[in-house]
Structures are given as C-alpha cells and as structure tokens.
PDB file of C-alpha atoms in Angstrom:
ATOM      1  CA  MET A   1     -17.577  -7.110  15.379  1.00 87.00           C
ATOM      2  CA  LEU A   2     -16.402  -8.802  12.205  1.00 88.00           C
ATOM      3  CA  LEU A   3     -12.784  -8.249  11.172  1.00 91.00           C
ATOM      4  CA  ARG A   4     -12.462  -7.650   7.412  1.00 93.00           C
ATOM      5  CA  ASN A   5      -8.756  -7.176   6.800  1.00 95.00           C
ATOM      6  CA  VAL A   6      -5.524  -6.186   8.480  1.00 97.00           C
ATOM      7  CA  THR A   7      -2.467  -4.604   6.918  1.00 97.00           C
ATOM      8  CA  PHE A   8       0.995  -4.663   8.450  1.00 97.00           C
ATOM      9  CA  GLU A   9       3.676  -2.305   7.193  1.00 96.00           C
ATOM     10  CA  ASN A  10       7.152  -3.097   8.531  1.00 95.00           C
ATOM     11  CA  PHE A  11       5.621  -4.497  11.717  1.00 95.00           C
ATOM     12  CA  GLY A  12       7.514  -7.251  13.533  1.00 93.00           C
ATOM     13  CA  ILE A  13       8.470 -10.017  11.127  1.00 92.00           C
ATOM     14  CA  TYR A  14       6.264  -8.512   8.412  1.00 94.00           C
ATOM     15  CA  GLY A  15       8.735  -6.478   6.349  1.00 92.00           C
ATOM     16  CA  GLY A  16       7.158  -4.363   3.636  1.00 93.00           C
ATOM     17  CA  SER A  17       3.374  -4.199   3.296  1.00 95.00           C
ATOM     18  CA  HIS A  18       1.184  -7.272   3.854  1.00 96.00           C
ATOM     19  CA  THR A  19      -2.620  -7.281   3.755  1.00 97.00           C
ATOM     20  CA  PHE A  20      -4.604 -10.245   5.068  1.00 95.00           C
ATOM     21  CA  ASP A  21      -8.240 -10.753   4.107  1.00 93.00           C
ATOM     22  CA  LEU A  22     -10.071 -11.965   7.209  1.00 90.00           C
ATOM     23  CA  THR A  23     -13.556 -12.074   5.720  1.00 85.00           C
ATOM     24  CA  PRO A  24     -14.940 -15.551   6.423  1.00 78.00           C
ATOM     25  CA  ASP A  25     -15.916 -17.622   3.408  1.00 72.00           C
ATOM     26  CA  THR A  26     -19.660 -18.194   3.754  1.00 70.00           C
ATOM     27  CA  THR A  27     -20.032 -20.250   0.595  1.00 72.00           C
ATOM     28  CA  GLY A  28     -20.233 -24.000   0.457  1.00 69.00           C
ATOM     29  CA  GLN A  29     -21.073 -26.191   3.408  1.00 70.00           C
ATOM     30  CA  PHE A  30     -19.599 -23.856   6.066  1.00 65.00           C
ATOM     31  CA  ASP A  31     -21.244 -20.504   6.796  1.00 66.00           C
ATOM     32  CA  ARG A  32     -19.824 -19.671  10.210  1.00 68.00           C
ATOM     33  CA  PRO A  33     -17.803 -16.468  10.630  1.00 66.00           C
ATOM     34  CA  ILE A  34     -14.645 -18.167  11.896  1.00 75.00           C
ATOM     35  CA  VAL A  35     -11.069 -17.682  10.748  1.00 78.00           C
ATOM     36  CA  LEU A  36      -8.376 -20.037  12.068  1.00 82.00           C
ATOM     37  CA  PHE A  37      -4.636 -19.381  12.164  1.00 84.00           C
ATOM     38  CA  SER A  38      -2.030 -22.092  12.186  1.00 90.00           C
ATOM     39  CA  GLY A  39       1.656 -22.265  11.500  1.00 92.00           C
ATOM     40  CA  LYS A  40       5.011 -23.326  12.814  1.00 94.00           C
ATOM     41  CA  ASN A  41       6.812 -21.481  15.583  1.00 93.00           C
ATOM     42  CA  GLY A  42       8.280 -18.148  14.579  1.00 88.00           C
ATOM     43  CA  VAL A  43       6.108 -17.486  11.511  1.00 90.00           C
ATOM     44  CA  GLY A  44       4.176 -14.523  12.964  1.00 90.00           C
ATOM     45  CA  LYS A  45       0.978 -15.801  14.606  1.00 93.00           C
ATOM     46  CA  THR A  46       1.577 -13.957  17.880  1.00 93.00           C
ATOM     47  CA  THR A  47       2.810 -10.842  16.063  1.00 94.00           C
ATOM     48  CA  PHE A  48      -0.379 -10.939  13.995  1.00 94.00           C
ATOM     49  CA  VAL A  49      -2.612 -10.941  17.086  1.00 94.00           C
ATOM     50  CA  GLU A  50      -0.427  -8.339  18.854  1.00 95.00           C
ATOM     51  CA  GLY A  51      -0.784  -6.061  15.824  1.00 95.00           C
ATOM     52  CA  ILE A  52      -4.577  -6.271  15.898  1.00 95.00           C
ATOM     53  CA  ARG A  53      -4.617  -5.626  19.653  1.00 95.00           C
ATOM     54  CA  LEU A  54      -2.240  -2.674  19.267  1.00 95.00           C
ATOM     55  CA  CYS A  55      -4.308  -1.208  16.447  1.00 95.00           C
ATOM     56  CA  LEU A  56      -7.551  -1.400  18.420  1.00 95.00           C
ATOM     57  CA  HIS A  57      -6.301  -0.369  21.859  1.00 94.00           C
ATOM     58  CA  GLY A  58      -3.131   1.697  21.358  1.00 90.00           C
ATOM     59  CA  PRO A  59      -1.218   2.117  24.642  1.00 91.00           C
ATOM     60  CA  LEU A  60      -3.885   0.174  26.554  1.00 92.00           C
ATOM     61  CA  ALA A  61      -2.910  -2.949  24.585  1.00 91.00           C
ATOM     62  CA  LEU A  62       0.010  -3.261  27.005  1.00 91.00           C
ATOM     63  CA  GLY A  63      -2.072  -2.744  30.140  1.00 90.00           C
ATOM     64  CA  SER A  64      -3.542   0.179  32.023  1.00 87.00           C
ATOM     65  CA  ARG A  65      -0.395   0.818  34.076  1.00 89.00           C
ATOM     66  CA  VAL A  66       2.067   1.082  31.188  1.00 89.00           C
ATOM     67  CA  GLY A  67       3.572   4.540  30.757  1.00 90.00           C
ATOM     68  CA  GLN A  68       4.244   6.473  27.572  1.00 89.00           C
ATOM     69  CA  GLN A  69       7.951   5.616  27.525  1.00 89.00           C
ATOM     70  CA  ALA A  70       7.284   1.872  27.820  1.00 91.00           C
ATOM     71  CA  TYR A  71       4.684   2.143  25.053  1.00 90.00           C
ATOM     72  CA  GLU A  72       7.127   3.948  22.766  1.00 89.00           C
ATOM     73  CA  THR A  73       9.823   1.360  23.522  1.00 89.00           C
ATOM     74  CA  HIS A  74       7.322  -1.331  22.544  1.00 91.00           C
ATOM     75  CA  LEU A  75       6.525   0.464  19.278  1.00 91.00           C
ATOM     76  CA  ALA A  76      10.220   0.889  18.434  1.00 90.00           C
ATOM     77  CA  ALA A  77      10.834  -2.809  19.099  1.00 90.00           C
ATOM     78  CA  HIS A  78       8.075  -3.738  16.643  1.00 91.00           C
ATOM     79  CA  ILE A  79       9.517  -1.887  13.648  1.00 91.00           C
ATOM     80  CA  HIS A  80      10.736  -4.567  11.242  1.00 90.00           C
ATOM     81  CA  HIS A  81      14.499  -5.118  11.204  1.00 79.00           C
ATOM     82  CA  ALA A  82      15.785  -6.690   8.012  1.00 74.00           C
ATOM     83  CA  ALA A  83      18.185  -9.588   8.273  1.00 69.00           C
ATOM     84  CA  PRO A  84      21.741  -8.760   7.258  1.00 66.00           C
ATOM     85  CA  THR A  85      22.934 -10.074   3.919  1.00 64.00           C
ATOM     86  CA  HIS A  86      26.459 -11.006   2.931  1.00 64.00           C
ATOM     87  CA  ASP A  87      26.470  -8.183   0.337  1.00 64.00           C
ATOM     88  CA  ALA A  88      25.482  -5.195   2.445  1.00 59.00           C
ATOM     89  CA  ALA A  89      24.460  -3.979   5.859  1.00 57.00           C
ATOM     90  CA  PRO A  90      20.770  -4.429   6.697  1.00 55.00           C
ATOM     91  CA  GLN A  91      18.484  -1.601   5.652  1.00 59.00           C
ATOM     92  CA  SER A  92      15.808  -1.264   8.315  1.00 58.00           C
ATOM     93  CA  PRO A  93      12.822   0.992   7.788  1.00 66.00           C
ATOM     94  CA  ALA A  94      12.250   3.856  10.189  1.00 83.00           C
ATOM     95  CA  GLN A  95       8.450   3.532  10.225  1.00 91.00           C
ATOM     96  CA  ALA A  96       5.746   0.958  10.824  1.00 94.00           C
ATOM     97  CA  ALA A  97       1.949   0.804  10.716  1.00 96.00           C
ATOM     98  CA  VAL A  98      -0.967  -1.471  11.432  1.00 97.00           C
ATOM     99  CA  GLU A  99      -4.344  -0.887   9.801  1.00 98.00           C
ATOM    100  CA  LEU A 100      -7.549  -2.775  10.574  1.00 97.00           C
ATOM    101  CA  SER A 101     -10.908  -2.704   8.828  1.00 97.00           C
ATOM    102  CA  PHE A 102     -13.920  -4.182  10.600  1.00 95.00           C
ATOM    103  CA  ASP A 103     -17.716  -4.118  10.669  1.00 94.00           C
ATOM    104  CA  PHE A 104     -19.570  -3.265  13.855  1.00 94.00           C
ATOM    105  CA  THR A 105     -23.319  -3.664  14.204  1.00 93.00           C
ATOM    106  CA  SER A 106     -25.295  -1.729  16.789  1.00 92.00           C
ATOM    107  CA  LEU A 107     -29.078  -1.452  16.970  1.00 94.00           C
ATOM    108  CA  GLY A 108     -29.366  -3.249  13.636  1.00 93.00           C
ATOM    109  CA  LYS A 109     -27.105  -0.816  11.780  1.00 96.00           C
ATOM    110  CA  LYS A 110     -23.805  -2.103  10.382  1.00 94.00           C
ATOM    111  CA  VAL A 111     -20.957   0.385  10.075  1.00 96.00           C
ATOM    112  CA  ASN A 112     -17.525  -0.280   8.586  1.00 96.00           C
ATOM    113  CA  TYR A 113     -14.601   1.214  10.512  1.00 96.00           C
ATOM    114  CA  ARG A 114     -10.965   1.609   9.574  1.00 97.00           C
ATOM    115  CA  VAL A 115      -8.354   2.155  12.270  1.00 97.00           C
ATOM    116  CA  ARG A 116      -4.710   2.916  11.479  1.00 97.00           C
ATOM    117  CA  ARG A 117      -1.811   3.301  13.885  1.00 95.00           C
ATOM    118  CA  GLN A 118       1.406   4.534  12.338  1.00 95.00           C
ATOM    119  CA  TRP A 119       4.685   5.529  13.920  1.00 94.00           C
ATOM    120  CA  SER A 120       8.253   6.290  12.920  1.00 90.00           C
ATOM    121  CA  THR A 121      11.603   6.929  14.533  1.00 85.00           C
ATOM    122  CA  THR A 122      13.240  10.318  14.297  1.00 81.00           C
ATOM    123  CA  ASN A 123      16.474  10.938  16.185  1.00 76.00           C
ATOM    124  CA  ARG A 124      15.788   7.828  18.281  1.00 75.00           C
ATOM    125  CA  ARG A 125      12.363   9.121  19.283  1.00 82.00           C
ATOM    126  CA  ILE A 126       9.001   7.672  18.335  1.00 83.00           C
ATOM    127  CA  VAL A 127       6.704   9.962  16.358  1.00 84.00           C
ATOM    128  CA  HIS A 128       3.031   8.988  16.158  1.00 80.00           C
ATOM    129  CA  GLU A 129       1.589   9.891  12.787  1.00 71.00           C
TER     130      GLU A 129
END
C-alpha cells in the first residue's frame, strides 16, 4: 500500500481543511518510497497518524473491545476546537472529516482507493455521514 494524500477537516489541531501530499519523491538520488515526519512537541504528528488509523479502521482503530459510545466520544473529542480570542468567543465547527487516498497492488494490478470518514455533532450526538 502506498499512501498518496491525506486531508484533515477540523480534525484535532488541524482547523479548517489541510491536505498533505504523501507521494514519495522518486527523482534525484533517492528513489525509495519513504516519507518521514518530524516536528516539535504539540505540532500534530500523533494526531496525523491517529487520523490515518481512524480513516482506515474506523471503530477498530481504538481496539476490538471499544464500544460505540466510547468511539463516538473519541470522535467528538477530535473535532477541532478553536482557541478563544480576546475579541470574541471561540467558534468551533460542529463537523470533522479525514480522507485518505492510497494505491493498493494485488496480483500485479494497482488500484487507487479513497476512504473518507466524516462526522458531526447534532444535539450533542455524533452523526456519521
């Protein structure tokens, strides 16, 4: 499997929509399909990996024994919450999404897949869209 790109919409620290191109650069002296992540603490590395895991596995990303309510609590906790400003109260979105595009090769045939998980809050309940 080769990850192509991931898009976060109001997920964790990623407020708004952010798309990351994960296609390895195979030009020049390096032609290995490796992408490295680095950064200081608190910049979103773990959230990034959690988003990919959540997108691919849904409720199973939290473990096989996690119930629906715990999963929905996890989803609600990962909707981006804007920092308050001195001018106004924070405006937090009521929805979030993670979308992943990847190539998978089986029996010599490469197929591109796109997986999207999207959820919102309505009356303090999580709605999967």
